[in-house]
PDB file of N, CA and C in Angstrom:
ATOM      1  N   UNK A   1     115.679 115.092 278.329  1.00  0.00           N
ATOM      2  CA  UNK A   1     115.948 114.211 277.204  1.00  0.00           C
ATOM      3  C   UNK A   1     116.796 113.046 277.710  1.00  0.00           C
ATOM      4  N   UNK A   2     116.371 111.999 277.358  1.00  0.00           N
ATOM      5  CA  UNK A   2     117.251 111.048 277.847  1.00  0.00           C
ATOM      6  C   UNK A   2     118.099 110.538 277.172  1.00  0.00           C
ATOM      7  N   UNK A   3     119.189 110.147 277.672  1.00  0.00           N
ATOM      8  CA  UNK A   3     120.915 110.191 277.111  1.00  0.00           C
ATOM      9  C   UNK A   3     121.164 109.351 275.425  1.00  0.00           C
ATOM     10  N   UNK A   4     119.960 108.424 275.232  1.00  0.00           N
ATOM     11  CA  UNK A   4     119.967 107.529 273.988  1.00  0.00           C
ATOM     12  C   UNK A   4     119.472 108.457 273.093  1.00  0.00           C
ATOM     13  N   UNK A   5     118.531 109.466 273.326  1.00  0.00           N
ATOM     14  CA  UNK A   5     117.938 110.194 272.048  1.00  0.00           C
ATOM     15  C   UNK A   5     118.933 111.607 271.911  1.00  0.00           C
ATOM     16  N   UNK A   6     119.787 111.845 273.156  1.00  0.00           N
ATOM     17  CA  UNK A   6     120.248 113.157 272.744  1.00  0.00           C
ATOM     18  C   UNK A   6     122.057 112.547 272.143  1.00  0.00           C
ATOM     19  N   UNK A   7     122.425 111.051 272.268  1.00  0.00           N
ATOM     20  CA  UNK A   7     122.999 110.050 271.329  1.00  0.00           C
ATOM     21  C   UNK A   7     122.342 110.676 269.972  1.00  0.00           C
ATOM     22  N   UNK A   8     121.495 109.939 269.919  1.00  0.00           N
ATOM     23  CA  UNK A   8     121.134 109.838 268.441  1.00  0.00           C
ATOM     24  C   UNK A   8     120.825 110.922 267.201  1.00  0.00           C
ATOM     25  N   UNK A   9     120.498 112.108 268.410  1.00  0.00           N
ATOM     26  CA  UNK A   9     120.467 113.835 267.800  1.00  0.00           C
ATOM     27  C   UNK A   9     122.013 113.814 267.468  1.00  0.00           C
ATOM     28  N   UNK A  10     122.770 113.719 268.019  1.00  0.00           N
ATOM     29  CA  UNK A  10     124.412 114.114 267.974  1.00  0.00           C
ATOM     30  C   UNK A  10     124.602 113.639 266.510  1.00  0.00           C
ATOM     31  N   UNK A  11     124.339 112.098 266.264  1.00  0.00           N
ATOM     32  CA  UNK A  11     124.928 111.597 265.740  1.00  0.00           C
ATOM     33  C   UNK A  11     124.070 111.900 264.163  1.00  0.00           C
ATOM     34  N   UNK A  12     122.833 112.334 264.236  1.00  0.00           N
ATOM     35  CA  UNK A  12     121.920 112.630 263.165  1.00  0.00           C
ATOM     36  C   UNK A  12     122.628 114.259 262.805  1.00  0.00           C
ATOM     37  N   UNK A  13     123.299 115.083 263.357  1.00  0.00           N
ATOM     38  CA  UNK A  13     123.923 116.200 263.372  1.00  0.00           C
ATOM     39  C   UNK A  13     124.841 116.023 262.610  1.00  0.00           C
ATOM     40  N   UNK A  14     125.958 115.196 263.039  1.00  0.00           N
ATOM     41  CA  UNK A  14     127.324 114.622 262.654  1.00  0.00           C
ATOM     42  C   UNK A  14     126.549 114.064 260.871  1.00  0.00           C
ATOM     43  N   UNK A  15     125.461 113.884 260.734  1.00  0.00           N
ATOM     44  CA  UNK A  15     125.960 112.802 259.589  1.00  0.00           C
ATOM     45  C   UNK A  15     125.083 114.696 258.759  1.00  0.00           C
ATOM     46  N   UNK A  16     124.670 115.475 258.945  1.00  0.00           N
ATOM     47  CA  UNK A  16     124.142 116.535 258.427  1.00  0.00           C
ATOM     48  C   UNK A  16     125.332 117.066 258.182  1.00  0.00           C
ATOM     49  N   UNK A  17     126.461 117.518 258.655  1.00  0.00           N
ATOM     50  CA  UNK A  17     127.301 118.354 258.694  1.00  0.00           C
ATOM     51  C   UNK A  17     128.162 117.319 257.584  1.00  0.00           C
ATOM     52  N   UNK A  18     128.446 116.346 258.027  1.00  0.00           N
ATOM     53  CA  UNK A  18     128.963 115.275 256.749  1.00  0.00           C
ATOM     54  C   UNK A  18     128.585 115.656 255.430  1.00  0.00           C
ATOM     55  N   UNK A  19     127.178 115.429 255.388  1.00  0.00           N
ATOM     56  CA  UNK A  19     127.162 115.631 254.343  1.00  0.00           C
ATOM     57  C   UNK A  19     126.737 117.546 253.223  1.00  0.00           C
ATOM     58  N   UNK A  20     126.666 118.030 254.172  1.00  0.00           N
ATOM     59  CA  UNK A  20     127.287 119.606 254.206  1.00  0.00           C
ATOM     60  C   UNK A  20     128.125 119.093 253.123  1.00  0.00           C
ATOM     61  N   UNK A  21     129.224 119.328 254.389  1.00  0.00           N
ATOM     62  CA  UNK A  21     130.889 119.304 253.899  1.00  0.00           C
ATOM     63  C   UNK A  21     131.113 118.298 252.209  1.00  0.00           C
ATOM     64  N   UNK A  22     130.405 117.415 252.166  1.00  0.00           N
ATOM     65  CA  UNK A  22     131.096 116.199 251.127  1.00  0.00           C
ATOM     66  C   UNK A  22     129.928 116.501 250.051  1.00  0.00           C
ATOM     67  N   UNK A  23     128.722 116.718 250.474  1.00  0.00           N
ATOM     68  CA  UNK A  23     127.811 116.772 249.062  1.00  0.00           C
ATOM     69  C   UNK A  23     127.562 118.345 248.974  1.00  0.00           C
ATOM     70  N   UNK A  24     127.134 119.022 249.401  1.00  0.00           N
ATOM     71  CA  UNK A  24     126.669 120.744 249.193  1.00  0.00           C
ATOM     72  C   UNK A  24     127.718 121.499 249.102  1.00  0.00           C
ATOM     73  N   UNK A  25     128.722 121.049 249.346  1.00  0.00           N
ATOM     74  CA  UNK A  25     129.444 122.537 250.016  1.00  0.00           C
ATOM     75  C   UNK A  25     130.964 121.707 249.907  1.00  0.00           C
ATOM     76  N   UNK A  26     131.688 120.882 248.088  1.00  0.00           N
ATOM     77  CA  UNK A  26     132.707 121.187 248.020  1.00  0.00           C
ATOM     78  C   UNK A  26     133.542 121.435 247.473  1.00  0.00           C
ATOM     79  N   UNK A  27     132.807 122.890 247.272  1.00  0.00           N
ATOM     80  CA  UNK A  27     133.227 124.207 247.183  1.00  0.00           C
ATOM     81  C   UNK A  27     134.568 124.803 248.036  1.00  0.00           C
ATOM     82  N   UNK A  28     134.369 124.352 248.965  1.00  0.00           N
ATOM     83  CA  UNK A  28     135.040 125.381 250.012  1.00  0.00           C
ATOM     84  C   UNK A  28     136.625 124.381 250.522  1.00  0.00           C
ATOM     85  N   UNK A  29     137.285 124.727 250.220  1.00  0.00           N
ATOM     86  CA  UNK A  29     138.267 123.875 250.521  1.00  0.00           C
ATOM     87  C   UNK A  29     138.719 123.614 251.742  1.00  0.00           C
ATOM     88  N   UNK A  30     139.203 122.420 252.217  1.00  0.00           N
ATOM     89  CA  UNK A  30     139.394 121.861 253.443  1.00  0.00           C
ATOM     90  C   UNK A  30     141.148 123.409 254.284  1.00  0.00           C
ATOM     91  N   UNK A  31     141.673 123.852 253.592  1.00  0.00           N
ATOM     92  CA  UNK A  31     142.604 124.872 253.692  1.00  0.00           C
ATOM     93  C   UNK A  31     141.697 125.893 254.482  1.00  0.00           C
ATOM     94  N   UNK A  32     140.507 126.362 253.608  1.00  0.00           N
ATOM     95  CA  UNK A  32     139.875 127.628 253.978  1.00  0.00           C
ATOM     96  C   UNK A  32     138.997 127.456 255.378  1.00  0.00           C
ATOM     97  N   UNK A  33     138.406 125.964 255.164  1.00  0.00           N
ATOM     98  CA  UNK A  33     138.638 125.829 256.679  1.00  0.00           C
ATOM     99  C   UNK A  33     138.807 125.891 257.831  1.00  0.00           C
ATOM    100  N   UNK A  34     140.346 125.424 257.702  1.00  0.00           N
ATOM    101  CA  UNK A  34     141.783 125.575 258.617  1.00  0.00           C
ATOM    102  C   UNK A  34     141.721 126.297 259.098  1.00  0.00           C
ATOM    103  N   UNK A  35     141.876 127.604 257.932  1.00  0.00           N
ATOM    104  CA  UNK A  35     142.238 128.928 258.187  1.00  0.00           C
ATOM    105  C   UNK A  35     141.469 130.030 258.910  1.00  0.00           C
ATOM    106  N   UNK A  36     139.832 129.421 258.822  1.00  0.00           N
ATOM    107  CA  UNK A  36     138.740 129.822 259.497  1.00  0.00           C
ATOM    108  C   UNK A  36     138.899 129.522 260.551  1.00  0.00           C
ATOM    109  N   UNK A  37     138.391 127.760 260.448  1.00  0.00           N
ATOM    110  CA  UNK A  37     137.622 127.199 261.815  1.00  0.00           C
ATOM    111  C   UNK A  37     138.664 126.969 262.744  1.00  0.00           C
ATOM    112  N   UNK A  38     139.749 127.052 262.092  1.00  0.00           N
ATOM    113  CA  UNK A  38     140.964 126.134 262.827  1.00  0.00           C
ATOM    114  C   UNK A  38     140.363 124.330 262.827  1.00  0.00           C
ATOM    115  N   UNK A  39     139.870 123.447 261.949  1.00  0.00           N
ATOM    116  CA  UNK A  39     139.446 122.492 261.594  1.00  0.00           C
ATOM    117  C   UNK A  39     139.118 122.254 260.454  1.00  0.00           C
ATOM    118  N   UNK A  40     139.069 120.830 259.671  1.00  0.00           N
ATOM    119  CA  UNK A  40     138.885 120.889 258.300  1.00  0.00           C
ATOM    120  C   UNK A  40     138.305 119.163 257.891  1.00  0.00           C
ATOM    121  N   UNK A  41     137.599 118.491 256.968  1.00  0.00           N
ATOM    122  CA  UNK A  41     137.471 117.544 257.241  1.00  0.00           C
ATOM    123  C   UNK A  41     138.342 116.414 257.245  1.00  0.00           C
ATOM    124  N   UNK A  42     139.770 116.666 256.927  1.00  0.00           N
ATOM    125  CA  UNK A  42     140.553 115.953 257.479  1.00  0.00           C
ATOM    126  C   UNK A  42     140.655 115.889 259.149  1.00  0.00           C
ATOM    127  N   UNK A  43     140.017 116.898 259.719  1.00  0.00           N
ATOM    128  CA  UNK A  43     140.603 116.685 261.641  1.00  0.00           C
ATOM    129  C   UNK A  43     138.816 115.806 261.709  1.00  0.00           C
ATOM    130  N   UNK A  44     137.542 115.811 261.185  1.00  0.00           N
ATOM    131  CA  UNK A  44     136.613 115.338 261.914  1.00  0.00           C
ATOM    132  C   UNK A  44     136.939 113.931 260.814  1.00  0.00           C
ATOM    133  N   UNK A  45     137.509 113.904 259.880  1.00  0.00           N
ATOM    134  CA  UNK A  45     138.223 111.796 259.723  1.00  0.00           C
ATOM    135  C   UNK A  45     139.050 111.656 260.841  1.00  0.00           C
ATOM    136  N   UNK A  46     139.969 112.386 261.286  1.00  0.00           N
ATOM    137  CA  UNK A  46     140.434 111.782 262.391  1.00  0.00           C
ATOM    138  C   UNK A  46     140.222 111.905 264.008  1.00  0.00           C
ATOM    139  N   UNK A  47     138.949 112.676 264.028  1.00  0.00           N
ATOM    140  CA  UNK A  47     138.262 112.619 265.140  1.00  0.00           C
ATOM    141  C   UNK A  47     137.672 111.095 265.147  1.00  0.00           C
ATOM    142  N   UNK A  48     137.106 111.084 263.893  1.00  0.00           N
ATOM    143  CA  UNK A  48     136.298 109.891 263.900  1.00  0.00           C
ATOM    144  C   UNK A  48     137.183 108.691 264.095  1.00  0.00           C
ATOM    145  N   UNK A  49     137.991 108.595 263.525  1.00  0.00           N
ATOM    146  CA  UNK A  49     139.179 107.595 263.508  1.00  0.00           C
ATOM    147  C   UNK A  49     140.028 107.601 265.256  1.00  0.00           C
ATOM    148  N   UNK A  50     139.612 108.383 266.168  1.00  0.00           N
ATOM    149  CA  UNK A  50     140.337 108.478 267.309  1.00  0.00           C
ATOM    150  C   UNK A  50     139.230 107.693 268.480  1.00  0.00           C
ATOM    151  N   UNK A  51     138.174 108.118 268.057  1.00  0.00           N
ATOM    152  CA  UNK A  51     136.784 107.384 268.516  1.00  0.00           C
ATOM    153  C   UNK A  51     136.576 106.069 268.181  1.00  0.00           C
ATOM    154  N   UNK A  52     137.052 105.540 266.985  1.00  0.00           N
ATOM    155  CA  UNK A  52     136.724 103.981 267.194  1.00  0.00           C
ATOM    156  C   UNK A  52     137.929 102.968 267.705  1.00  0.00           C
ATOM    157  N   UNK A  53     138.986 103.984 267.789  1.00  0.00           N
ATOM    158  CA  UNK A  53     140.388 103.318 268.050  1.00  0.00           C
ATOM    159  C   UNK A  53     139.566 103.190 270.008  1.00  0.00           C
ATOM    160  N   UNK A  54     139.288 104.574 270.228  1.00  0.00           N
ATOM    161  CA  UNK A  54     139.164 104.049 271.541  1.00  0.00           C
ATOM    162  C   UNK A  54     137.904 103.554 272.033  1.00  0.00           C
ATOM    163  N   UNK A  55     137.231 102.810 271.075  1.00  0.00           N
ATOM    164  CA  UNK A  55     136.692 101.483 271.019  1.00  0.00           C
ATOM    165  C   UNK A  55     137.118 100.297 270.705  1.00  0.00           C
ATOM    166  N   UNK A  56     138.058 100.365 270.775  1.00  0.00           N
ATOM    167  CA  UNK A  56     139.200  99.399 270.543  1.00  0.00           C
ATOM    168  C   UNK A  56     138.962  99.132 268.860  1.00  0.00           C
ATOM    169  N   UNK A  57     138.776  99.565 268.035  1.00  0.00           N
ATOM    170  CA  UNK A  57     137.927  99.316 266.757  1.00  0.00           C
ATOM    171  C   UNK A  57     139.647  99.822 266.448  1.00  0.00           C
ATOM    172  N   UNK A  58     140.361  98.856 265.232  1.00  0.00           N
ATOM    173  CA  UNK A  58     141.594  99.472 264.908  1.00  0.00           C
ATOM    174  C   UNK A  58     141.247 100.041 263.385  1.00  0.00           C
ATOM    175  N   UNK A  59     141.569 101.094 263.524  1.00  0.00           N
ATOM    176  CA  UNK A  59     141.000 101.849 262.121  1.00  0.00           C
ATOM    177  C   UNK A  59     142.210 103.105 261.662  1.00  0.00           C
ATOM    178  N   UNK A  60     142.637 102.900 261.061  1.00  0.00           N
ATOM    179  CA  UNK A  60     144.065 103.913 260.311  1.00  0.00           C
ATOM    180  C   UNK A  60     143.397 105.014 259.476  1.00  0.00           C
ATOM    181  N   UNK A  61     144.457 105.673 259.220  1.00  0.00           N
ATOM    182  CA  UNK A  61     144.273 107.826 258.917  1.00  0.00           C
ATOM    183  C   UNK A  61     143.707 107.484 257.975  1.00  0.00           C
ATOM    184  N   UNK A  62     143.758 106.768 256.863  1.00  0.00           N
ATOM    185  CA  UNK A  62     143.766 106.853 255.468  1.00  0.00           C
ATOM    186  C   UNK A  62     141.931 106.231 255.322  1.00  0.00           C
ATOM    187  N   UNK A  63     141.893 104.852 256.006  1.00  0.00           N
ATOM    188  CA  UNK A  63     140.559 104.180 256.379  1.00  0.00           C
ATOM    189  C   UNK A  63     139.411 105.232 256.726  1.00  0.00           C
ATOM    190  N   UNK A  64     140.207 105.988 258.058  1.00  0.00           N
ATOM    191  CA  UNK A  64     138.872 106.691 258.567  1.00  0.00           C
ATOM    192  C   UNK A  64     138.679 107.803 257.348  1.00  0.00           C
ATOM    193  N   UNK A  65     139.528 108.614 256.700  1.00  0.00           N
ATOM    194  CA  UNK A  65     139.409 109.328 255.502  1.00  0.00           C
ATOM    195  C   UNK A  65     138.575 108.558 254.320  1.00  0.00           C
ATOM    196  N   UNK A  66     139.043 107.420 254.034  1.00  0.00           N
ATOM    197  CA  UNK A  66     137.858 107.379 253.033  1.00  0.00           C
ATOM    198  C   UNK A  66     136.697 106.813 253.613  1.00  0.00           C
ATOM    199  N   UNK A  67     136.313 106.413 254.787  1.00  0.00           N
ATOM    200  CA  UNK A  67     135.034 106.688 255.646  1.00  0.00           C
ATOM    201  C   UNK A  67     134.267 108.137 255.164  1.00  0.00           C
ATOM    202  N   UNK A  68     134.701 109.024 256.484  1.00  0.00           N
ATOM    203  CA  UNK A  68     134.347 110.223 256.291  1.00  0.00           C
ATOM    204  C   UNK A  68     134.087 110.497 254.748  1.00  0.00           C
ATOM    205  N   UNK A  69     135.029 110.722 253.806  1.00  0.00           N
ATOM    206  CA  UNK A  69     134.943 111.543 252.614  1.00  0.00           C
ATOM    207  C   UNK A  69     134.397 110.504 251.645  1.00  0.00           C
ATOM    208  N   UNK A  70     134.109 109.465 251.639  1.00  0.00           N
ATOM    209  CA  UNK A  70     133.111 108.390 250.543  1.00  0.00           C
ATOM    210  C   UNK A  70     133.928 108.041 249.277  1.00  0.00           C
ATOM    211  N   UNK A  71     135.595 108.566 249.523  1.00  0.00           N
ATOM    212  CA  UNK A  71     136.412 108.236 248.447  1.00  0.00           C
ATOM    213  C   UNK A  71     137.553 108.077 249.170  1.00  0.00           C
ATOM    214  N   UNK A  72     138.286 107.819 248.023  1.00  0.00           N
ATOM    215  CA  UNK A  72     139.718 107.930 248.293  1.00  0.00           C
ATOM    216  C   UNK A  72     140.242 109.493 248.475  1.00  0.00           C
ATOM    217  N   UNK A  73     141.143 109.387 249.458  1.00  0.00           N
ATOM    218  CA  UNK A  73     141.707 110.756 249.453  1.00  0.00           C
ATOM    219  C   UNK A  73     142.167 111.553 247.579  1.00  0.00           C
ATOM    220  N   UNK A  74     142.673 110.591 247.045  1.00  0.00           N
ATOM    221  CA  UNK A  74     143.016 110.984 245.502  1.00  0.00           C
ATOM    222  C   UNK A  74     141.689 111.264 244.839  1.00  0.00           C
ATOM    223  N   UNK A  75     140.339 110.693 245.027  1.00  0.00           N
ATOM    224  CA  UNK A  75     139.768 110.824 243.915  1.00  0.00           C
ATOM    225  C   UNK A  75     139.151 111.928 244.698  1.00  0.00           C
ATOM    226  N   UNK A  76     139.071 112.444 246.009  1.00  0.00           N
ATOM    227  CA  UNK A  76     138.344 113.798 246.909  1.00  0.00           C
ATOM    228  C   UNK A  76     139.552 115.007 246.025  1.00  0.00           C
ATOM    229  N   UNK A  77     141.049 114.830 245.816  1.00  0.00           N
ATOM    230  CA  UNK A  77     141.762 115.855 245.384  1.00  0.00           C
ATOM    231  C   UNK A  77     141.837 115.934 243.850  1.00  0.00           C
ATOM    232  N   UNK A  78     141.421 114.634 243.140  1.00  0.00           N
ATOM    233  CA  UNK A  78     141.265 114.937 241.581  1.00  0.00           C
ATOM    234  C   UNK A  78     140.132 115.599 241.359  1.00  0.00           C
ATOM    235  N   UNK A  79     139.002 115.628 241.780  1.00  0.00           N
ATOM    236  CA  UNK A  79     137.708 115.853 241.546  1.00  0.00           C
ATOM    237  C   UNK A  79     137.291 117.403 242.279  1.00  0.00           C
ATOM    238  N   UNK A  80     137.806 117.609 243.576  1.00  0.00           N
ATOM    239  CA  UNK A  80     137.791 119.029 244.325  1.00  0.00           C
ATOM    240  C   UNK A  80     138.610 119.667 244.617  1.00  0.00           C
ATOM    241  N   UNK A  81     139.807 119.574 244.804  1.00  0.00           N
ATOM    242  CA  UNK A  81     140.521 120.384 245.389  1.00  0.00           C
ATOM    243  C   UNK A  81     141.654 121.179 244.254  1.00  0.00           C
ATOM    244  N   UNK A  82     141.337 122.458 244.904  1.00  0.00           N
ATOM    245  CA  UNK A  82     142.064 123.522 244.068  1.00  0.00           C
ATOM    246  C   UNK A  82     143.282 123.938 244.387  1.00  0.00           C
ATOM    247  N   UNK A  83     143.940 124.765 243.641  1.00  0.00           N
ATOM    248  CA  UNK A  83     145.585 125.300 243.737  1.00  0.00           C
ATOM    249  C   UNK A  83     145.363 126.527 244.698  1.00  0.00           C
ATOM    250  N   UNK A  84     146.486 126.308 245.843  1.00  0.00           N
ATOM    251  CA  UNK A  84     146.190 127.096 246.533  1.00  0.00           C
ATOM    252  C   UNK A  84     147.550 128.088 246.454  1.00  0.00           C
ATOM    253  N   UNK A  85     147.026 129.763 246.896  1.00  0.00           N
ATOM    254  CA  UNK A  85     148.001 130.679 247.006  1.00  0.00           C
ATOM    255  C   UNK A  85     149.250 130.237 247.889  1.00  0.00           C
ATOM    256  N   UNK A  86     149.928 131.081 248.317  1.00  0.00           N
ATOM    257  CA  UNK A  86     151.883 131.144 249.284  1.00  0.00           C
ATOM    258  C   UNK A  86     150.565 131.537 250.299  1.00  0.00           C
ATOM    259  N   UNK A  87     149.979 132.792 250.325  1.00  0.00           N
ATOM    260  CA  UNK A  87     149.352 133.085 251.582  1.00  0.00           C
ATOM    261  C   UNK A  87     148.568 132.529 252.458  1.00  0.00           C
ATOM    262  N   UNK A  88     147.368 131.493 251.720  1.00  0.00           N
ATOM    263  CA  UNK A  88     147.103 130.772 252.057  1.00  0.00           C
ATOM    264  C   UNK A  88     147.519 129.564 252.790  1.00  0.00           C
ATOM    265  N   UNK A  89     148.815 128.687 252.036  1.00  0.00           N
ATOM    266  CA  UNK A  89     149.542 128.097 252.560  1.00  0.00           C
ATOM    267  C   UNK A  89     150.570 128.704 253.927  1.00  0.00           C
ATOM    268  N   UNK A  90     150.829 130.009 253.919  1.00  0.00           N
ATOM    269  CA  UNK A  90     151.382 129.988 254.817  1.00  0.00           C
ATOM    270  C   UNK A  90     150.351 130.408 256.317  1.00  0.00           C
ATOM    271  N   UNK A  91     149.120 130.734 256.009  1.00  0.00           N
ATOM    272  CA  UNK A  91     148.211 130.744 257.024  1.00  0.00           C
ATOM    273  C   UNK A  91     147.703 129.653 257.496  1.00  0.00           C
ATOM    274  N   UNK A  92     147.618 128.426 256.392  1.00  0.00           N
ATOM    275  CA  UNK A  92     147.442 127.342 256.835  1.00  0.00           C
ATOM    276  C   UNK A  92     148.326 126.783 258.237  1.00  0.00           C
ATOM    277  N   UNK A  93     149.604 126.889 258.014  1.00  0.00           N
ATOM    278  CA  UNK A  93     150.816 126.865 258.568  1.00  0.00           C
ATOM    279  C   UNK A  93     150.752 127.032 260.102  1.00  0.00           C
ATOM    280  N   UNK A  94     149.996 128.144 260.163  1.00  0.00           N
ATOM    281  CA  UNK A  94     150.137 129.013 261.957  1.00  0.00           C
ATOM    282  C   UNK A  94     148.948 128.035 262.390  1.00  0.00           C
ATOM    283  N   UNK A  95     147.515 127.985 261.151  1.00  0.00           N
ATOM    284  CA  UNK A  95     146.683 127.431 261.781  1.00  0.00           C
ATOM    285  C   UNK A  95     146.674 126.260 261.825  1.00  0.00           C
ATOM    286  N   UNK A  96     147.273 124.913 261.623  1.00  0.00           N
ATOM    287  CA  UNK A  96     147.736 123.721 262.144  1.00  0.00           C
ATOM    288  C   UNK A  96     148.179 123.676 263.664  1.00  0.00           C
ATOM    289  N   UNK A  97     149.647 124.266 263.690  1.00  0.00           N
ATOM    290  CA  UNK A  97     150.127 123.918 264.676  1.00  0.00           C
ATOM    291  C   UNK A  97     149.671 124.710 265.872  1.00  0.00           C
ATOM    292  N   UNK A  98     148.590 126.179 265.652  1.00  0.00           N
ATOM    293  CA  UNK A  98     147.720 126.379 266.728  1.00  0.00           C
ATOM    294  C   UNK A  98     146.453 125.624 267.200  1.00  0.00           C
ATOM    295  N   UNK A  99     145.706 124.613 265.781  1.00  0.00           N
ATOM    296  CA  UNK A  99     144.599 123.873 266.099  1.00  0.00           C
ATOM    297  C   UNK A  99     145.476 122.080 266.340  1.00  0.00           C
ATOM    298  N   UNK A 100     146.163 121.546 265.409  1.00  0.00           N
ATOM    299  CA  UNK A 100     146.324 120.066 265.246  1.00  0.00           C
ATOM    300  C   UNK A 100     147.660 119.935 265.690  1.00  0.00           C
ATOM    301  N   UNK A 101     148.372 120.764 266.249  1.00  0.00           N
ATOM    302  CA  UNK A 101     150.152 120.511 266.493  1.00  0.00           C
ATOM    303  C   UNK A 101     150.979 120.520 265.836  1.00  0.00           C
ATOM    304  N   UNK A 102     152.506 120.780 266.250  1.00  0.00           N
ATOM    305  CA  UNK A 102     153.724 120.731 264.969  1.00  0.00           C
ATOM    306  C   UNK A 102     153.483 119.587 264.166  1.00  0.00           C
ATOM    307  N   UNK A 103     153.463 120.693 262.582  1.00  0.00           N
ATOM    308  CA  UNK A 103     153.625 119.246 261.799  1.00  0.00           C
ATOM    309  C   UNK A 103     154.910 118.572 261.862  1.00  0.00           C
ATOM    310  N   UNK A 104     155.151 117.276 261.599  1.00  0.00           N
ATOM    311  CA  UNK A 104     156.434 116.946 261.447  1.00  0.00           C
ATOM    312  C   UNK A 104     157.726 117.133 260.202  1.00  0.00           C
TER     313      UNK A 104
END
């Protein structure tokens, strides 16, 4: 396969899983995730957002988030996101700073 079409598979992947995550499936909260994958679609906005920076493309947390998620972070948490348990939150906790680093 040559390197432009197995490009363009990647990137036809990336926009499947996108829209997984943002149209089919949100259901599942970006926490449960975490707590799974050790990833959530806040880390692939800022995957994405780390990739155009080092394209010199200057693009901030909040930008590449409402990229990725097709809203504002507020109208992704008015519209989906649910109240989460202590346990949850505190599993979230281990799984940050074992997948994304100390929070600050």
């Amino acid at each position: 396969m040559d390197k432009q079409t197995e490009i363009e598979l990647q990137a036809a992947a990336f926009r499947r899983l996108q829209k997984h995550l943002m149209e089919d499936r949100t259901d599942v909260q970006n926490i449960d995730m975490m707590n799974l994958a050790g990833f959530c679609r806040n880390c692939l906005s800022r995957w994405y957002q780390e990739a155009a920076n080092e394209k010199g493309i200057e693009m901030g947390k909040e930008e590449a988030r409402e990229i990725f998620y097709g809203m504002t972070m507020d109208d992704w948490k008015a519209n989906y996101q649910t109240d989460v348990s202590p346990e949850k939150q505190a599993a979230f906790k281990v799984a940050f700073e074992e997948n994304v680093g100390k929070a600050d």
